[in-house]
XYZ file of C-alpha atoms in Angstrom:
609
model
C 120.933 77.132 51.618
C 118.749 79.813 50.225
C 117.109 77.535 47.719
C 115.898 75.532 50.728
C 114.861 78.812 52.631
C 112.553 79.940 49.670
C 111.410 76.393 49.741
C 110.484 76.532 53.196
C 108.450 79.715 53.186
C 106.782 78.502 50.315
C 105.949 75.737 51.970
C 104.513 77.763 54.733
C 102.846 80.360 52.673
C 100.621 77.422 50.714
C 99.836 75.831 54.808
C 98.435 79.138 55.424
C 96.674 79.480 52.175
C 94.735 75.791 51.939
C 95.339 74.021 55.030
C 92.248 73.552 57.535
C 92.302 76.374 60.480
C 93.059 73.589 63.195
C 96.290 72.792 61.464
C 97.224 76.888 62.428
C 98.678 77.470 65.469
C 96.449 80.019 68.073
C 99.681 82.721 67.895
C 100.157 82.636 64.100
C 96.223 84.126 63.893
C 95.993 88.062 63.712
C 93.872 89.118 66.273
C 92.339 92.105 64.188
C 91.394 89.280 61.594
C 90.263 87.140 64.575
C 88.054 90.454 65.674
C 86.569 90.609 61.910
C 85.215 87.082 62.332
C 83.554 88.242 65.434
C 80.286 90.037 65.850
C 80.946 93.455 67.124
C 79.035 92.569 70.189
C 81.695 89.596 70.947
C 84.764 91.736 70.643
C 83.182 94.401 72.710
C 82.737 92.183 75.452
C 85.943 90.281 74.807
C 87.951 93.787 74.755
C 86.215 94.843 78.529
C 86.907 91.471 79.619
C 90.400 92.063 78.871
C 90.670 95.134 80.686
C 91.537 94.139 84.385
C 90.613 97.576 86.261
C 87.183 97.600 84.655
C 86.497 93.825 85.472
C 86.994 94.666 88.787
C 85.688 97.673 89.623
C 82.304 95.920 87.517
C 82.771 93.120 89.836
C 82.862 95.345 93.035
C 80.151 97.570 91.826
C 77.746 94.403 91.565
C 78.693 93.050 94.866
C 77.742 96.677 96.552
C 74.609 96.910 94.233
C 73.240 93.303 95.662
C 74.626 94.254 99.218
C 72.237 97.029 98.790
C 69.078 95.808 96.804
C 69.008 92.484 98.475
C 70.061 93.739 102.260
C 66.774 95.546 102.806
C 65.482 92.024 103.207
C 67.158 90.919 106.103
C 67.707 94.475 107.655
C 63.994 95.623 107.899
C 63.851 99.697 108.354
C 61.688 101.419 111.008
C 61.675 105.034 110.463
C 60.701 105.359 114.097
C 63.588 103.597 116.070
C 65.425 105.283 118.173
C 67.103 103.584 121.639
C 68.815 106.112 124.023
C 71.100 103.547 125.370
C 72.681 102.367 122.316
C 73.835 105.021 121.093
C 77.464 106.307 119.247
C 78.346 101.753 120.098
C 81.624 101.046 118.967
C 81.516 98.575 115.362
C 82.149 94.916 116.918
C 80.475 91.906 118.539
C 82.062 91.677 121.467
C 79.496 92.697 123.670
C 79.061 89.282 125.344
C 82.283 88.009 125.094
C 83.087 87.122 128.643
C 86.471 87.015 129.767
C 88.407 83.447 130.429
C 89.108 84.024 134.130
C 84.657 84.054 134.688
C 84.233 80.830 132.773
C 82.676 78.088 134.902
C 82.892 80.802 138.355
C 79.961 83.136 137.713
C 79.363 84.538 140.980
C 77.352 87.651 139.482
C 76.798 89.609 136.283
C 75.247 92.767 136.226
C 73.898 94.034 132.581
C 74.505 97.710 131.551
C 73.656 99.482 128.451
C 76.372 98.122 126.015
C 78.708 96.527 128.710
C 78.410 93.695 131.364
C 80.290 93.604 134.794
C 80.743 89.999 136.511
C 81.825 89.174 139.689
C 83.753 85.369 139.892
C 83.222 82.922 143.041
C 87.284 83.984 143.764
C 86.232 87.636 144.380
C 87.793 88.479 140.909
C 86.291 91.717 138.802
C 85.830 91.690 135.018
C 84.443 93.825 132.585
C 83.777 93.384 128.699
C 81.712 94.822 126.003
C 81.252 98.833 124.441
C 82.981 99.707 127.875
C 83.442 103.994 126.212
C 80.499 104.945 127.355
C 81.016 108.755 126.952
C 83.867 110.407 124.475
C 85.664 111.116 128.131
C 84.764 107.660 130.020
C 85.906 104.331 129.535
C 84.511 101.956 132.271
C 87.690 99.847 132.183
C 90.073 102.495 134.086
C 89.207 100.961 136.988
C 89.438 103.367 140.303
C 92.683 103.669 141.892
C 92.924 101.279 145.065
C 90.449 98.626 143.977
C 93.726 96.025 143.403
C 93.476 93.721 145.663
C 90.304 93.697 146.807
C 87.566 90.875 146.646
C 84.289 91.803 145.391
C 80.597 89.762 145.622
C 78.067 91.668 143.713
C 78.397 93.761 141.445
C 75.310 96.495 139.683
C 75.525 98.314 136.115
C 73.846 101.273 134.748
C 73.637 103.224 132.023
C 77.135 105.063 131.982
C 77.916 103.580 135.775
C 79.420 100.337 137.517
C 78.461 100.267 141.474
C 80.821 97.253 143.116
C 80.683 96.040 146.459
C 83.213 94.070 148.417
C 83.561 91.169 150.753
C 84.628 93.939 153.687
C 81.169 95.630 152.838
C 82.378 98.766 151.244
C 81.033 99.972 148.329
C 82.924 101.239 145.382
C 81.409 103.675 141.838
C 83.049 104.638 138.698
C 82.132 105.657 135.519
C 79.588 109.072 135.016
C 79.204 111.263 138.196
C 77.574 114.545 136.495
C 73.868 113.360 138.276
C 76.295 111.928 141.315
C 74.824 108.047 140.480
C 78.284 107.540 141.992
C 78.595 109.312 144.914
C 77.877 106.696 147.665
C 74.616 107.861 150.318
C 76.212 108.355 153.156
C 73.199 107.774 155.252
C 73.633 104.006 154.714
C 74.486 102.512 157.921
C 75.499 98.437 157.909
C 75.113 98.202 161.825
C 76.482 94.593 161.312
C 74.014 94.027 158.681
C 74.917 93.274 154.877
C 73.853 94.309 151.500
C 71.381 91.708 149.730
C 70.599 93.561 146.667
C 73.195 96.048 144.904
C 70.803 97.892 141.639
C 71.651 100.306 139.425
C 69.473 102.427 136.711
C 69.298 105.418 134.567
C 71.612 107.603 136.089
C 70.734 105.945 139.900
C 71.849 103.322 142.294
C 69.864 101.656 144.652
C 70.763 99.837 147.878
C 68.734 97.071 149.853
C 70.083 95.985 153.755
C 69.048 92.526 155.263
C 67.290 94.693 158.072
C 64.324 96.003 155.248
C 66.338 99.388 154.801
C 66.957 100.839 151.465
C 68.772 103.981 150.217
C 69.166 105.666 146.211
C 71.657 108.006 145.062
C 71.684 109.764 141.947
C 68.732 111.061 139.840
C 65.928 110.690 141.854
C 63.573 112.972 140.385
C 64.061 111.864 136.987
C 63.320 108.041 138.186
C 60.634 109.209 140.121
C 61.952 107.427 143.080
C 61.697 107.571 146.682
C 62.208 105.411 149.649
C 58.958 105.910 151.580
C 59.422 105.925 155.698
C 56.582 103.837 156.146
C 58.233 100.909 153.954
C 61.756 101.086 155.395
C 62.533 98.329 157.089
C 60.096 96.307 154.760
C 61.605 95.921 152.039
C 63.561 92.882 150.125
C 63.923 93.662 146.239
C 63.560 97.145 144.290
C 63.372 97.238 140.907
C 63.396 100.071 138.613
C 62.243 100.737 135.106
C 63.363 103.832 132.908
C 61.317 106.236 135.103
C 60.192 104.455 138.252
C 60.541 102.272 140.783
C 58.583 99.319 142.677
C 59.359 97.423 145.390
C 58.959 94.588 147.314
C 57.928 93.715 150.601
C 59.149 91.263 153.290
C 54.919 90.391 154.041
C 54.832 89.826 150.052
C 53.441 92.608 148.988
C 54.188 95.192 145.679
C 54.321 98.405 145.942
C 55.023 102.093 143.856
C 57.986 104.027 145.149
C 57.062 107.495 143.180
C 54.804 110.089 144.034
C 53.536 110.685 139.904
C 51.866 108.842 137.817
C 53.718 106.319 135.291
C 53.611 102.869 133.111
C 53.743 100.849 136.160
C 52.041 102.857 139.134
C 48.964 101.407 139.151
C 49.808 98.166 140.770
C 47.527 95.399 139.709
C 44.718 93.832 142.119
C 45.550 90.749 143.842
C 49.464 91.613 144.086
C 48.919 93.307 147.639
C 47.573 89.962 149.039
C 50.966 88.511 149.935
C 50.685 86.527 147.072
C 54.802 87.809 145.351
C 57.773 85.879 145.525
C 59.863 87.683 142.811
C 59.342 90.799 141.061
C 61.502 92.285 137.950
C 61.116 95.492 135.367
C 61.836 96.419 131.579
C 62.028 99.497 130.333
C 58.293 100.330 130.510
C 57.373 97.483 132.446
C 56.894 95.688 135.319
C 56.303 91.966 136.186
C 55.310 89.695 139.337
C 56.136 86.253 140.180
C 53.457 85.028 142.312
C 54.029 82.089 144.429
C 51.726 79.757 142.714
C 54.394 80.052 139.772
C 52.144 82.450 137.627
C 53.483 85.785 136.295
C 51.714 88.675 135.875
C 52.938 91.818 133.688
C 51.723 95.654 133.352
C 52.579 99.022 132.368
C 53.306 100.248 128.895
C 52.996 96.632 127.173
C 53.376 97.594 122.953
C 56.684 95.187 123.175
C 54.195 91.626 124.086
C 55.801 91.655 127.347
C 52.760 90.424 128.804
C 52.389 87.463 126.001
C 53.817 84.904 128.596
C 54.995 81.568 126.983
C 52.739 78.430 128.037
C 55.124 76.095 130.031
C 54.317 72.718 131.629
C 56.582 73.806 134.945
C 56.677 76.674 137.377
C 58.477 79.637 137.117
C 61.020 80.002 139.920
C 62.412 83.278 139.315
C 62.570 86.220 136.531
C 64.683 88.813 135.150
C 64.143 92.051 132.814
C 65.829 93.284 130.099
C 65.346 96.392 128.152
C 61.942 95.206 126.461
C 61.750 91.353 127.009
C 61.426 89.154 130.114
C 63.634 85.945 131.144
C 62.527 83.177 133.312
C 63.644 80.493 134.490
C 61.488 77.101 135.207
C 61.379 74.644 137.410
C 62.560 71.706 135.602
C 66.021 73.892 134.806
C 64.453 75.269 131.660
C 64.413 78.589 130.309
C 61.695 81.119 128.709
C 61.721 84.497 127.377
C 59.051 86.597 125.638
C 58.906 90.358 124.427
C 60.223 92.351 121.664
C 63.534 90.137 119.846
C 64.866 92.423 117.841
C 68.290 90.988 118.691
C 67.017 87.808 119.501
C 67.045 88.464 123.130
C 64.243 86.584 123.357
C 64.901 83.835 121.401
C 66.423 80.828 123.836
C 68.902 78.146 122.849
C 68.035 74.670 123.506
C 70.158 74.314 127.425
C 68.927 72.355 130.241
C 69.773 72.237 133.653
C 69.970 76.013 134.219
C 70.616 77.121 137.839
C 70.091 80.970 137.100
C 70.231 83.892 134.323
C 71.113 87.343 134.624
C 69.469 89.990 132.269
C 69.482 93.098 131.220
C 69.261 95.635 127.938
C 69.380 92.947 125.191
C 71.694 90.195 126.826
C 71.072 86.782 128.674
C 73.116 85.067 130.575
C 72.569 81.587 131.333
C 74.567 79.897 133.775
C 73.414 76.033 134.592
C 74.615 73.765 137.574
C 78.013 72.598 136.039
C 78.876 76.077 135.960
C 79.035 76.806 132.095
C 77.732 80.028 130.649
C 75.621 80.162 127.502
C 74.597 83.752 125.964
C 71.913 84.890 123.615
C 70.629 88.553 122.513
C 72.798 91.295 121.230
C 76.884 90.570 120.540
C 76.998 94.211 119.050
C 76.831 95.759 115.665
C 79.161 95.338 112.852
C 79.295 98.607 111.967
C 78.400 100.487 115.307
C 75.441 102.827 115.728
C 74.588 106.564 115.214
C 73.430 109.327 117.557
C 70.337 107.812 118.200
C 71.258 104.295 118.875
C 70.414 103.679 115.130
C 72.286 100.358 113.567
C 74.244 102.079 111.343
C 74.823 98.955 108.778
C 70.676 98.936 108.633
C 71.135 102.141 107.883
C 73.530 102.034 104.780
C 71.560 99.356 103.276
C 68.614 100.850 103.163
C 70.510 104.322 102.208
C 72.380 102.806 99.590
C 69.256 101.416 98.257
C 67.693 105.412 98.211
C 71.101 106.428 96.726
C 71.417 103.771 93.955
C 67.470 104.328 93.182
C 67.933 108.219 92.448
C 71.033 108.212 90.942
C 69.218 105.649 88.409
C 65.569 106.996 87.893
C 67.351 110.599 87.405
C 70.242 109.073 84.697
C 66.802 107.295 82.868
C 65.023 110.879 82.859
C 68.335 112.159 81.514
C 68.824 109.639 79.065
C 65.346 109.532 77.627
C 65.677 113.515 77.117
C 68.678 113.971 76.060
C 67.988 111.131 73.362
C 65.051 113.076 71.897
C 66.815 116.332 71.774
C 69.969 115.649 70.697
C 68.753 113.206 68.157
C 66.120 115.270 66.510
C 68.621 118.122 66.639
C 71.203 116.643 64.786
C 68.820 114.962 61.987
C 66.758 117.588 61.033
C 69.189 120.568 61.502
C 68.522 124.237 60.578
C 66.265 125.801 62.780
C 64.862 123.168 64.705
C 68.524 122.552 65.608
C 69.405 126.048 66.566
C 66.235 126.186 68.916
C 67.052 123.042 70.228
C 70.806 123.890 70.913
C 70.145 127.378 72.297
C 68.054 125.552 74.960
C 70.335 123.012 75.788
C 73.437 125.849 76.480
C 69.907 128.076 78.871
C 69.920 124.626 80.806
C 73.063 123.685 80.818
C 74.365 127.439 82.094
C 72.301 126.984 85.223
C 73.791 126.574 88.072
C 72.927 123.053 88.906
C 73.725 122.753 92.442
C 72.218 125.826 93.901
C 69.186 125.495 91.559
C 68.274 122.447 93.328
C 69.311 123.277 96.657
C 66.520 126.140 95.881
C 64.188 124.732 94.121
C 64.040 121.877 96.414
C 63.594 123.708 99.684
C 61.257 126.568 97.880
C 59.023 123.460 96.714
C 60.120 120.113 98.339
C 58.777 121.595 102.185
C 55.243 121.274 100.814
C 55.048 117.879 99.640
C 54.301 114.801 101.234
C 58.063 112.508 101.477
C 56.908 110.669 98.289
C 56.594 113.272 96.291
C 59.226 114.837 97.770
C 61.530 112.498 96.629
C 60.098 111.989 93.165
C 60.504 115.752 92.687
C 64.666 115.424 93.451
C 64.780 112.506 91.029
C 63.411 114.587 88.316
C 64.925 117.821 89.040
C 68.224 115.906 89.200
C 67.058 114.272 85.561
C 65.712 117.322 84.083
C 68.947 118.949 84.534
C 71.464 116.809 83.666
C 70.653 115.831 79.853
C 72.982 118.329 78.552
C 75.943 116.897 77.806
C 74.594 113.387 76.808
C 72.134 115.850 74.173
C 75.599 117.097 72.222
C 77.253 113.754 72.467
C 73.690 112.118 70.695
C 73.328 115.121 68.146
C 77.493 115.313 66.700
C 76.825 111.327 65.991
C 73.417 111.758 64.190
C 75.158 114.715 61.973
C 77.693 111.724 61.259
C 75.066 109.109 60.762
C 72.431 110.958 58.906
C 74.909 111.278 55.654
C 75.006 107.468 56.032
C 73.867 105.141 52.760
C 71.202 103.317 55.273
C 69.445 106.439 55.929
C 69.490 107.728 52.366
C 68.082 104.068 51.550
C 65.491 104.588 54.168
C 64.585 108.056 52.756
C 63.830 106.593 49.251
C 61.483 103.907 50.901
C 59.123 106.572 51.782
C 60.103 106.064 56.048
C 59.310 108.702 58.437
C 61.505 110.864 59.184
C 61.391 110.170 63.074
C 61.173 106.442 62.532
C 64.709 106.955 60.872
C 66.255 109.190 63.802
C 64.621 106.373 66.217
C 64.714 103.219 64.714
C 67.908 103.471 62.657
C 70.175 105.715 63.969
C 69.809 105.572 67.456
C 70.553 102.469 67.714
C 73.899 102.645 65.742
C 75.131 105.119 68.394
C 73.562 103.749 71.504
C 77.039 102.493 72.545
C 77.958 106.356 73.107
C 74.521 106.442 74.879
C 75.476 103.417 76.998
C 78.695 104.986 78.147
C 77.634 108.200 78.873
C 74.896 107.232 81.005
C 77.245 104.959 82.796
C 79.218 107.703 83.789
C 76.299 110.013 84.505
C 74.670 107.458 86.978
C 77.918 107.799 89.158
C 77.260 111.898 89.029
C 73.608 111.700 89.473
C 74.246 109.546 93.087
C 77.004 111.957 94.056
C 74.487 115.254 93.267
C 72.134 113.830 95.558
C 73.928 112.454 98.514
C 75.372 116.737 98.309
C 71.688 117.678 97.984
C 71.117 115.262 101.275
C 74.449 115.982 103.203
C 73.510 119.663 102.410
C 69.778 119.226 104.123
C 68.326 119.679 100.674
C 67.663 116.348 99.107
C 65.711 113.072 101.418
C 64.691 114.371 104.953
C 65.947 112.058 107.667
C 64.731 109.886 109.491
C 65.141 108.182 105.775
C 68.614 107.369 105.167
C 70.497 107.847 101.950
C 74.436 107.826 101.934
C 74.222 111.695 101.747
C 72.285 112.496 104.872
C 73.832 109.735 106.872
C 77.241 112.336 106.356
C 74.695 115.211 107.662
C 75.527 114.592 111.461
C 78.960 114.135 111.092
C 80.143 117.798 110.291
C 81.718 118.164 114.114
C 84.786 117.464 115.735
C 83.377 115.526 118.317
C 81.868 112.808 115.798
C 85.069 113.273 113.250
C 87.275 112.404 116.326
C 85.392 109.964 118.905
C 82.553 108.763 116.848
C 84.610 107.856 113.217
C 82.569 104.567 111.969
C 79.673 107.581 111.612
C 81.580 109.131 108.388
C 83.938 106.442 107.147
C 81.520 103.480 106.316
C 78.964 105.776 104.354
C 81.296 108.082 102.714
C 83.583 104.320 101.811
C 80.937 102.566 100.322
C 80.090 105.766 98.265
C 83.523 107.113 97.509
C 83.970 103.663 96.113
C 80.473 102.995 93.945
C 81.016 105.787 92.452
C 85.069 105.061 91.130
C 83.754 101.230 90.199
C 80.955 102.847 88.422
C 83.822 105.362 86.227
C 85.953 102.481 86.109
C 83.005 100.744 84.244
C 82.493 103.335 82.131
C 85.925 104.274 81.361
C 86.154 100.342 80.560
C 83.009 100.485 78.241
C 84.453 103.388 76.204
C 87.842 101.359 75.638
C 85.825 98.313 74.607
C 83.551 100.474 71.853
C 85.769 102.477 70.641
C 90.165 101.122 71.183
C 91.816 103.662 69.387
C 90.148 106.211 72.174
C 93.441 105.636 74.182
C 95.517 106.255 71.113
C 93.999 109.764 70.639
C-alpha cells in the first residue's frame, strides 16, 4: 500500500510540475502565488472588493454623492423663498388625498394652507392633508357636539376651519388667539341663508342672501371692513393676504379697506356693471366680466395676469395662493401663474362642472361626479421654519458640504505633500524647520481658530469669498498629520536602490522626491485623504451649526442643524434635525468605511499588527 501511495503523490507532484494550468483545479492554486501573478493594482482592487463593509459603505457613499451633485438639477435653489403658510409641513404627500366617503359626492371643498375641508352631497364632513397646524392644534379633533349634524359649506383658513350646517348654525375650530373663530354675533338670518361661507389669514367672512355681510377675526391686519353704504349690496367677498374686495348685486367691484394695498385701486371699466365673478391670490385680484374676459391687478411678479388664450368663455374662476383657475365653457379647464408645484399645470379632463382652489391645490370635479387633483401632494421630507422644502434644501446643502470638505482635503493634500516630502528627503535642517512648523500648526487649536478667524475676517467679505476663505482655512490647517505620514515613508524610500540609481544619473533632487517617490507612497496619500475628506465635511458643518462657517439663507448640512437647538423643534418639528444630521452622520461613516477598506487593500497585514 505505501508503494502505491508514494506512487500517487509522485504522480501528483510531476501534474503540478508540467501539466498545463487548466488541467489545475481553481482550489489547489495558492492565492499569494495567484496575487504575485497580479499587478499590484489588481490585487488592491480585488482585496477591497472582497471586503463587504467597505463595498458597501463605497456603494452608499456614491449613491448620496450623485443624490447630491446631480439633485441640484431638478431641485433649483432660490435663496429668497420663503412662504408663511407652509411652514414646519409634516414629510408626506398626502395633502390631496381625499377621503373614500367624498368620492363621486363633492358638495364643497374649501382649501387651507396645508389641509382641505370637503363637505359631501349626504351632509358628511371630512378633512385630510398637514391637518397640525400649530405644535398645540390638530384640525382633526373635531369640536365636541358636531356628531350628527349635516353640514353644506364649508370655509378654510390659515390655522382655521369655519363649517356651517343645514339648520343654519355656524360652527369654528382650530386657532382662536386673533378670535377668527369666535362667531359675530351681530349676524342675524331673519329667515335668510348664508350664500358664501370665506375664510382668510386669521379672518372669516360671512355673505346673507339679503346683501348683508359680517367678518370676525383680524380685521386690521386684512385691512377689512364692511362699509354701511354697501350692506345689503353685496354677493361675493374675496380676500387676498391683506385685503378685501367685494362684489356687488348691480355688478360692480369694489375695495373694502380704508389703506392703500396691491389691489385697491380697482381698475376702470369694472364699476360699469360689467362683473359676473370675481376671485383673489395672495397679492392679487381678478374679474370675470360678463363678456367672458378676465381681467387681473395688484402685485402681478407671479404672471397672474398672463391669461391663457382659449377658444371658449370663461364661466367662472378661482384663486390660489399665486395662480388662477378657470373654468371654460366647453367643460375645459385653464390655469396660469407661478407653478412651482405645478398648480398651474392642468391634466388633460373634459367635461368639468366646477373646481375649487386654493394655496397650491385644484380640485376638479366634472359632471359624473369624479374628482381629479393637480398642484402640491406635500413634501417628502417636510419643510423648515420658513416654509422652506427641506429635501431642496439638503441637496443643495449636501452639495456645499461635499464641495468644502473636498476643495479643503485638496489644499491639505497638496501641502502636506510638499512638506512632508521635502522634509523627509533632504533631512537635517531643512527637516527640523519644516517639522518644528508642522507641530506650531498642528498645536493650534483648530476649532476655535476658525470659529475666530472666520467671524474676525469672514463678516467683511462678499459670500464668495466668504466661503473660499473657510475652504482654505479648513485646508491650511489640516495638513499636519498627512505631512508626518508623507515624510516617515520618504525616510524609508529615499535609502531605496531607485533613488540611488536616480542620483548617479545626474536627476534633480526634487524631480526624485516628486517624480519617484511620491508616487511609490501615494497609496498612504490616497488613504489618508480619504479619511480626512470625512473630517474636513464634519469641521465645517460645526463651523456652520456653530454660526461660523456658510451664512444662511445658503444651506449646508451644518447650518440646516442651526435652528434646531430648541425643544420645541427637537420635539414637534423632528424631520428638521434627523434628515440633515442622517444623511451626514452617514457620509461621513461610508466615507471611513472606505478608507478603512483602502488601508486593508494596500497594506493586509495592517489588521495583523
Amino acid at each position: 500500500m505505501s508503494e502505491k501511495n508514494n506512487k500517487k503523490k509522485h504522480a501528483s507532484l510531476l501534474a503540478r510540475l508540467f501539466m498545463p494550468r487548466n488541467g489545475i483545479e481553481e482550489k489547489d492554486i495558492d492565492i499569494f502565488k495567484e496575487e504575485q501573478m497580479q499587478s499590484p493594482g489588481r490585487t488592491v482592487i480585488k482585496n477591497f472588493i472582497s471586503n463587504k463593509l467597505s463595498m458597501t459603505g463605497l456603494i452608499v457613499f456614491v449613491c448620496i454623492f450623485l443624490f447630491v451633485i446631480i439633485g441640484p438639477i431638478f431641485f433649483v435653489q432660490d435663496l429668497s423663498y420663503e412662504e408663511s403658510t407652509q411652514i414646519n409641513l409634516a414629510p408626506g404627500l398626502d395633502m390631496m388625498d381625499i377621503p373614500k366617503g367624498l368620492q363621486g359626492k363633492v358638495e364643497d371643498i374649501a382649501i387651507g394652507s396645508s389641509f382641505s375641508v370637503g363637505v359631501s352631497k349626504t351632509g358628511g364632513l371630512y378633512i385630510w392633508g398637514k391637518t397640525q397646524v400649530l405644535p398645540t392644534i390638530n384640525l382633526k379633533d373635531l369640536p365636541k357636539g358636531i356628531k350628527g349634524k349635516k353640514f353644506v359649506k364649508v370655509a378654510a383658513g390659515i390655522d382655521h376651519v369655519v363649517a356651517l350646517t343645514d339648520q343654519n348654525e355656524l360652527i369654528a375650530w382650530g386657532n382662536k388667539r386673533l378670535k377668527q373663530i369666535d362667531i359675530n354675533p351681530d349676524i342675524k338670518f331673519d329667515g335668510g341663508k348664508i350664500v358664501q361661507l370665506i375664510a382668510g389669514y386669521q379672518i372669516t367672512g360671512v355673505v346673507m342672501d339679503n346683501g348683508n355681510a359680517y367678518l370676525f377675526g383680524n380685521t386690521s391686519l386684512n385691512d377689512a371692513k364692511i362699509r354701511r353704504k354697501y350692506q345689503g349690496e353685496i354677493t361675493k367677498l374675496a380676500f387676498t393676504s391683506d385685503a378685501l374686495i367685494a362684489l356687488t348685486k348691480a355688478g360692480d367691484v369694489v375695495y373694502m379697506g380704508s389703506n392703500d394695498s396691491s389691489v385697491s385701486k380697482i381698475p376702470e371699466g369694472l364699476k360699469d356693471g360689467s362683473v359676473k365673478d370675481i376671485a383673489t391670490s395672495g397679492f392679487t385680484a381678478a374679474a370675470l366680466k360678463n363678456d367672458g374676459s378676465v381681467v387681473v391687478w395688484g402685485n402681478l411678479k407671479n404672471n397672474e395676469d398672463k391669461i391663457p388664450e382659449t377658444k371658449s368663455k370663461v364661466v367662472s374662476i378661482q384663486g390660489g395662493r399665486y395662480h388662477y383657475t378657470a373654468v371654460l365653457e366647453d367643460g375645459s379647464v385653464i390655469a396660469w401663474g407661478k407653478n412651482n408645484f405645478g398648480q398651474a399645470s392642468v391634466p388633460s379632463i373634459k367635461g368639468v362642472k366646477k373646481v375649487f382652489s386654493g394655496a397650491y391645490q385644484n380640485y376638479a370635479i366634472t359632471k359624473d361626479g369624479k374628482v381629479t387633483t393637480f398642484g402640491l401632494k406635500g413634501y417628502l421630507l417636510g419643510t423648515d421654519e420658513l416654509g422652506r422644502d427641506l429635501l431642496n434644501r439638503i441637496v443643495n446643502g449636501g452639495r456645499m458640504t461635499m464641495t468644502m470638505g473636498a476643495v479643503s482635503v485638496v489644499i491639505s493634500v497638496f501641502i502636506g505633500v510638499i512638506i512632508g516630502g521635502v522634509s523627509g528627503f533632504f533631512g537635517g535642517t531643512v527637516d527640523i524647520l519644516l517639522q518644528r512648523l508642522t507641530e506650531m500648526v498642528s498645536s493650534i487649536p483648530f476649532l476655535p481658530f476658525a470659529m475666530i478667524l472666520s467671524s474676525i475676517v469672514g463678516g467683511k467679505l462678499p459670500e464668495g469669498a466668504r466661503i473660499f476663505m473657510i475652504m482654505v482655512i479648513l485646508g491650511v490647517l489640516s495638513w499636519t498629520g498627512l505631512a508626518r505620514l508623507v515624510r516617515a515613508q520618504v525616510l524609508a524610500e529615499r535609502e531605496q536602490e531607485f533613488v540611488t540609481a536616480a542620483r548617479a544619473m545626474g536627476i534633480k533632487e526634487l524631480t526624485i522626491v516628486f517624480k519617484h517617490i511620491i508616487p511609490n507612497v501615494i497609496s498612504v496619500i490616497i488613504v489618508t485623504a480619504t479619511l480626512d475628506f470625512a473630517t474636513c465635511m464634519l469641521t465645517e458643518s460645526s463651523l456652520s451649526f456653530l454660526g461660523f462657517g456658510v451664512a444662511l439663507p445658503r444651506p449646508t448640512w451644518g447650518n440646516m442643524l442651526n435652528g434646531c437647538i430648541n425643544s420645541v423643534v427637537i420635539k414637534s418639528f423632528w424631520w428638521r434635525w434627523v434628515f440633515p444630521s442622517i444623511l451626514l452622520g452617514v457620509c461621513c461613516i461610508c466615507i471611513n468605511l472606505v478608507g478603512d477598506g483602502l488601508r486593508d487593500a494596500i497594506d493586509p497585514k495592517s489588521n495583523e499588527r
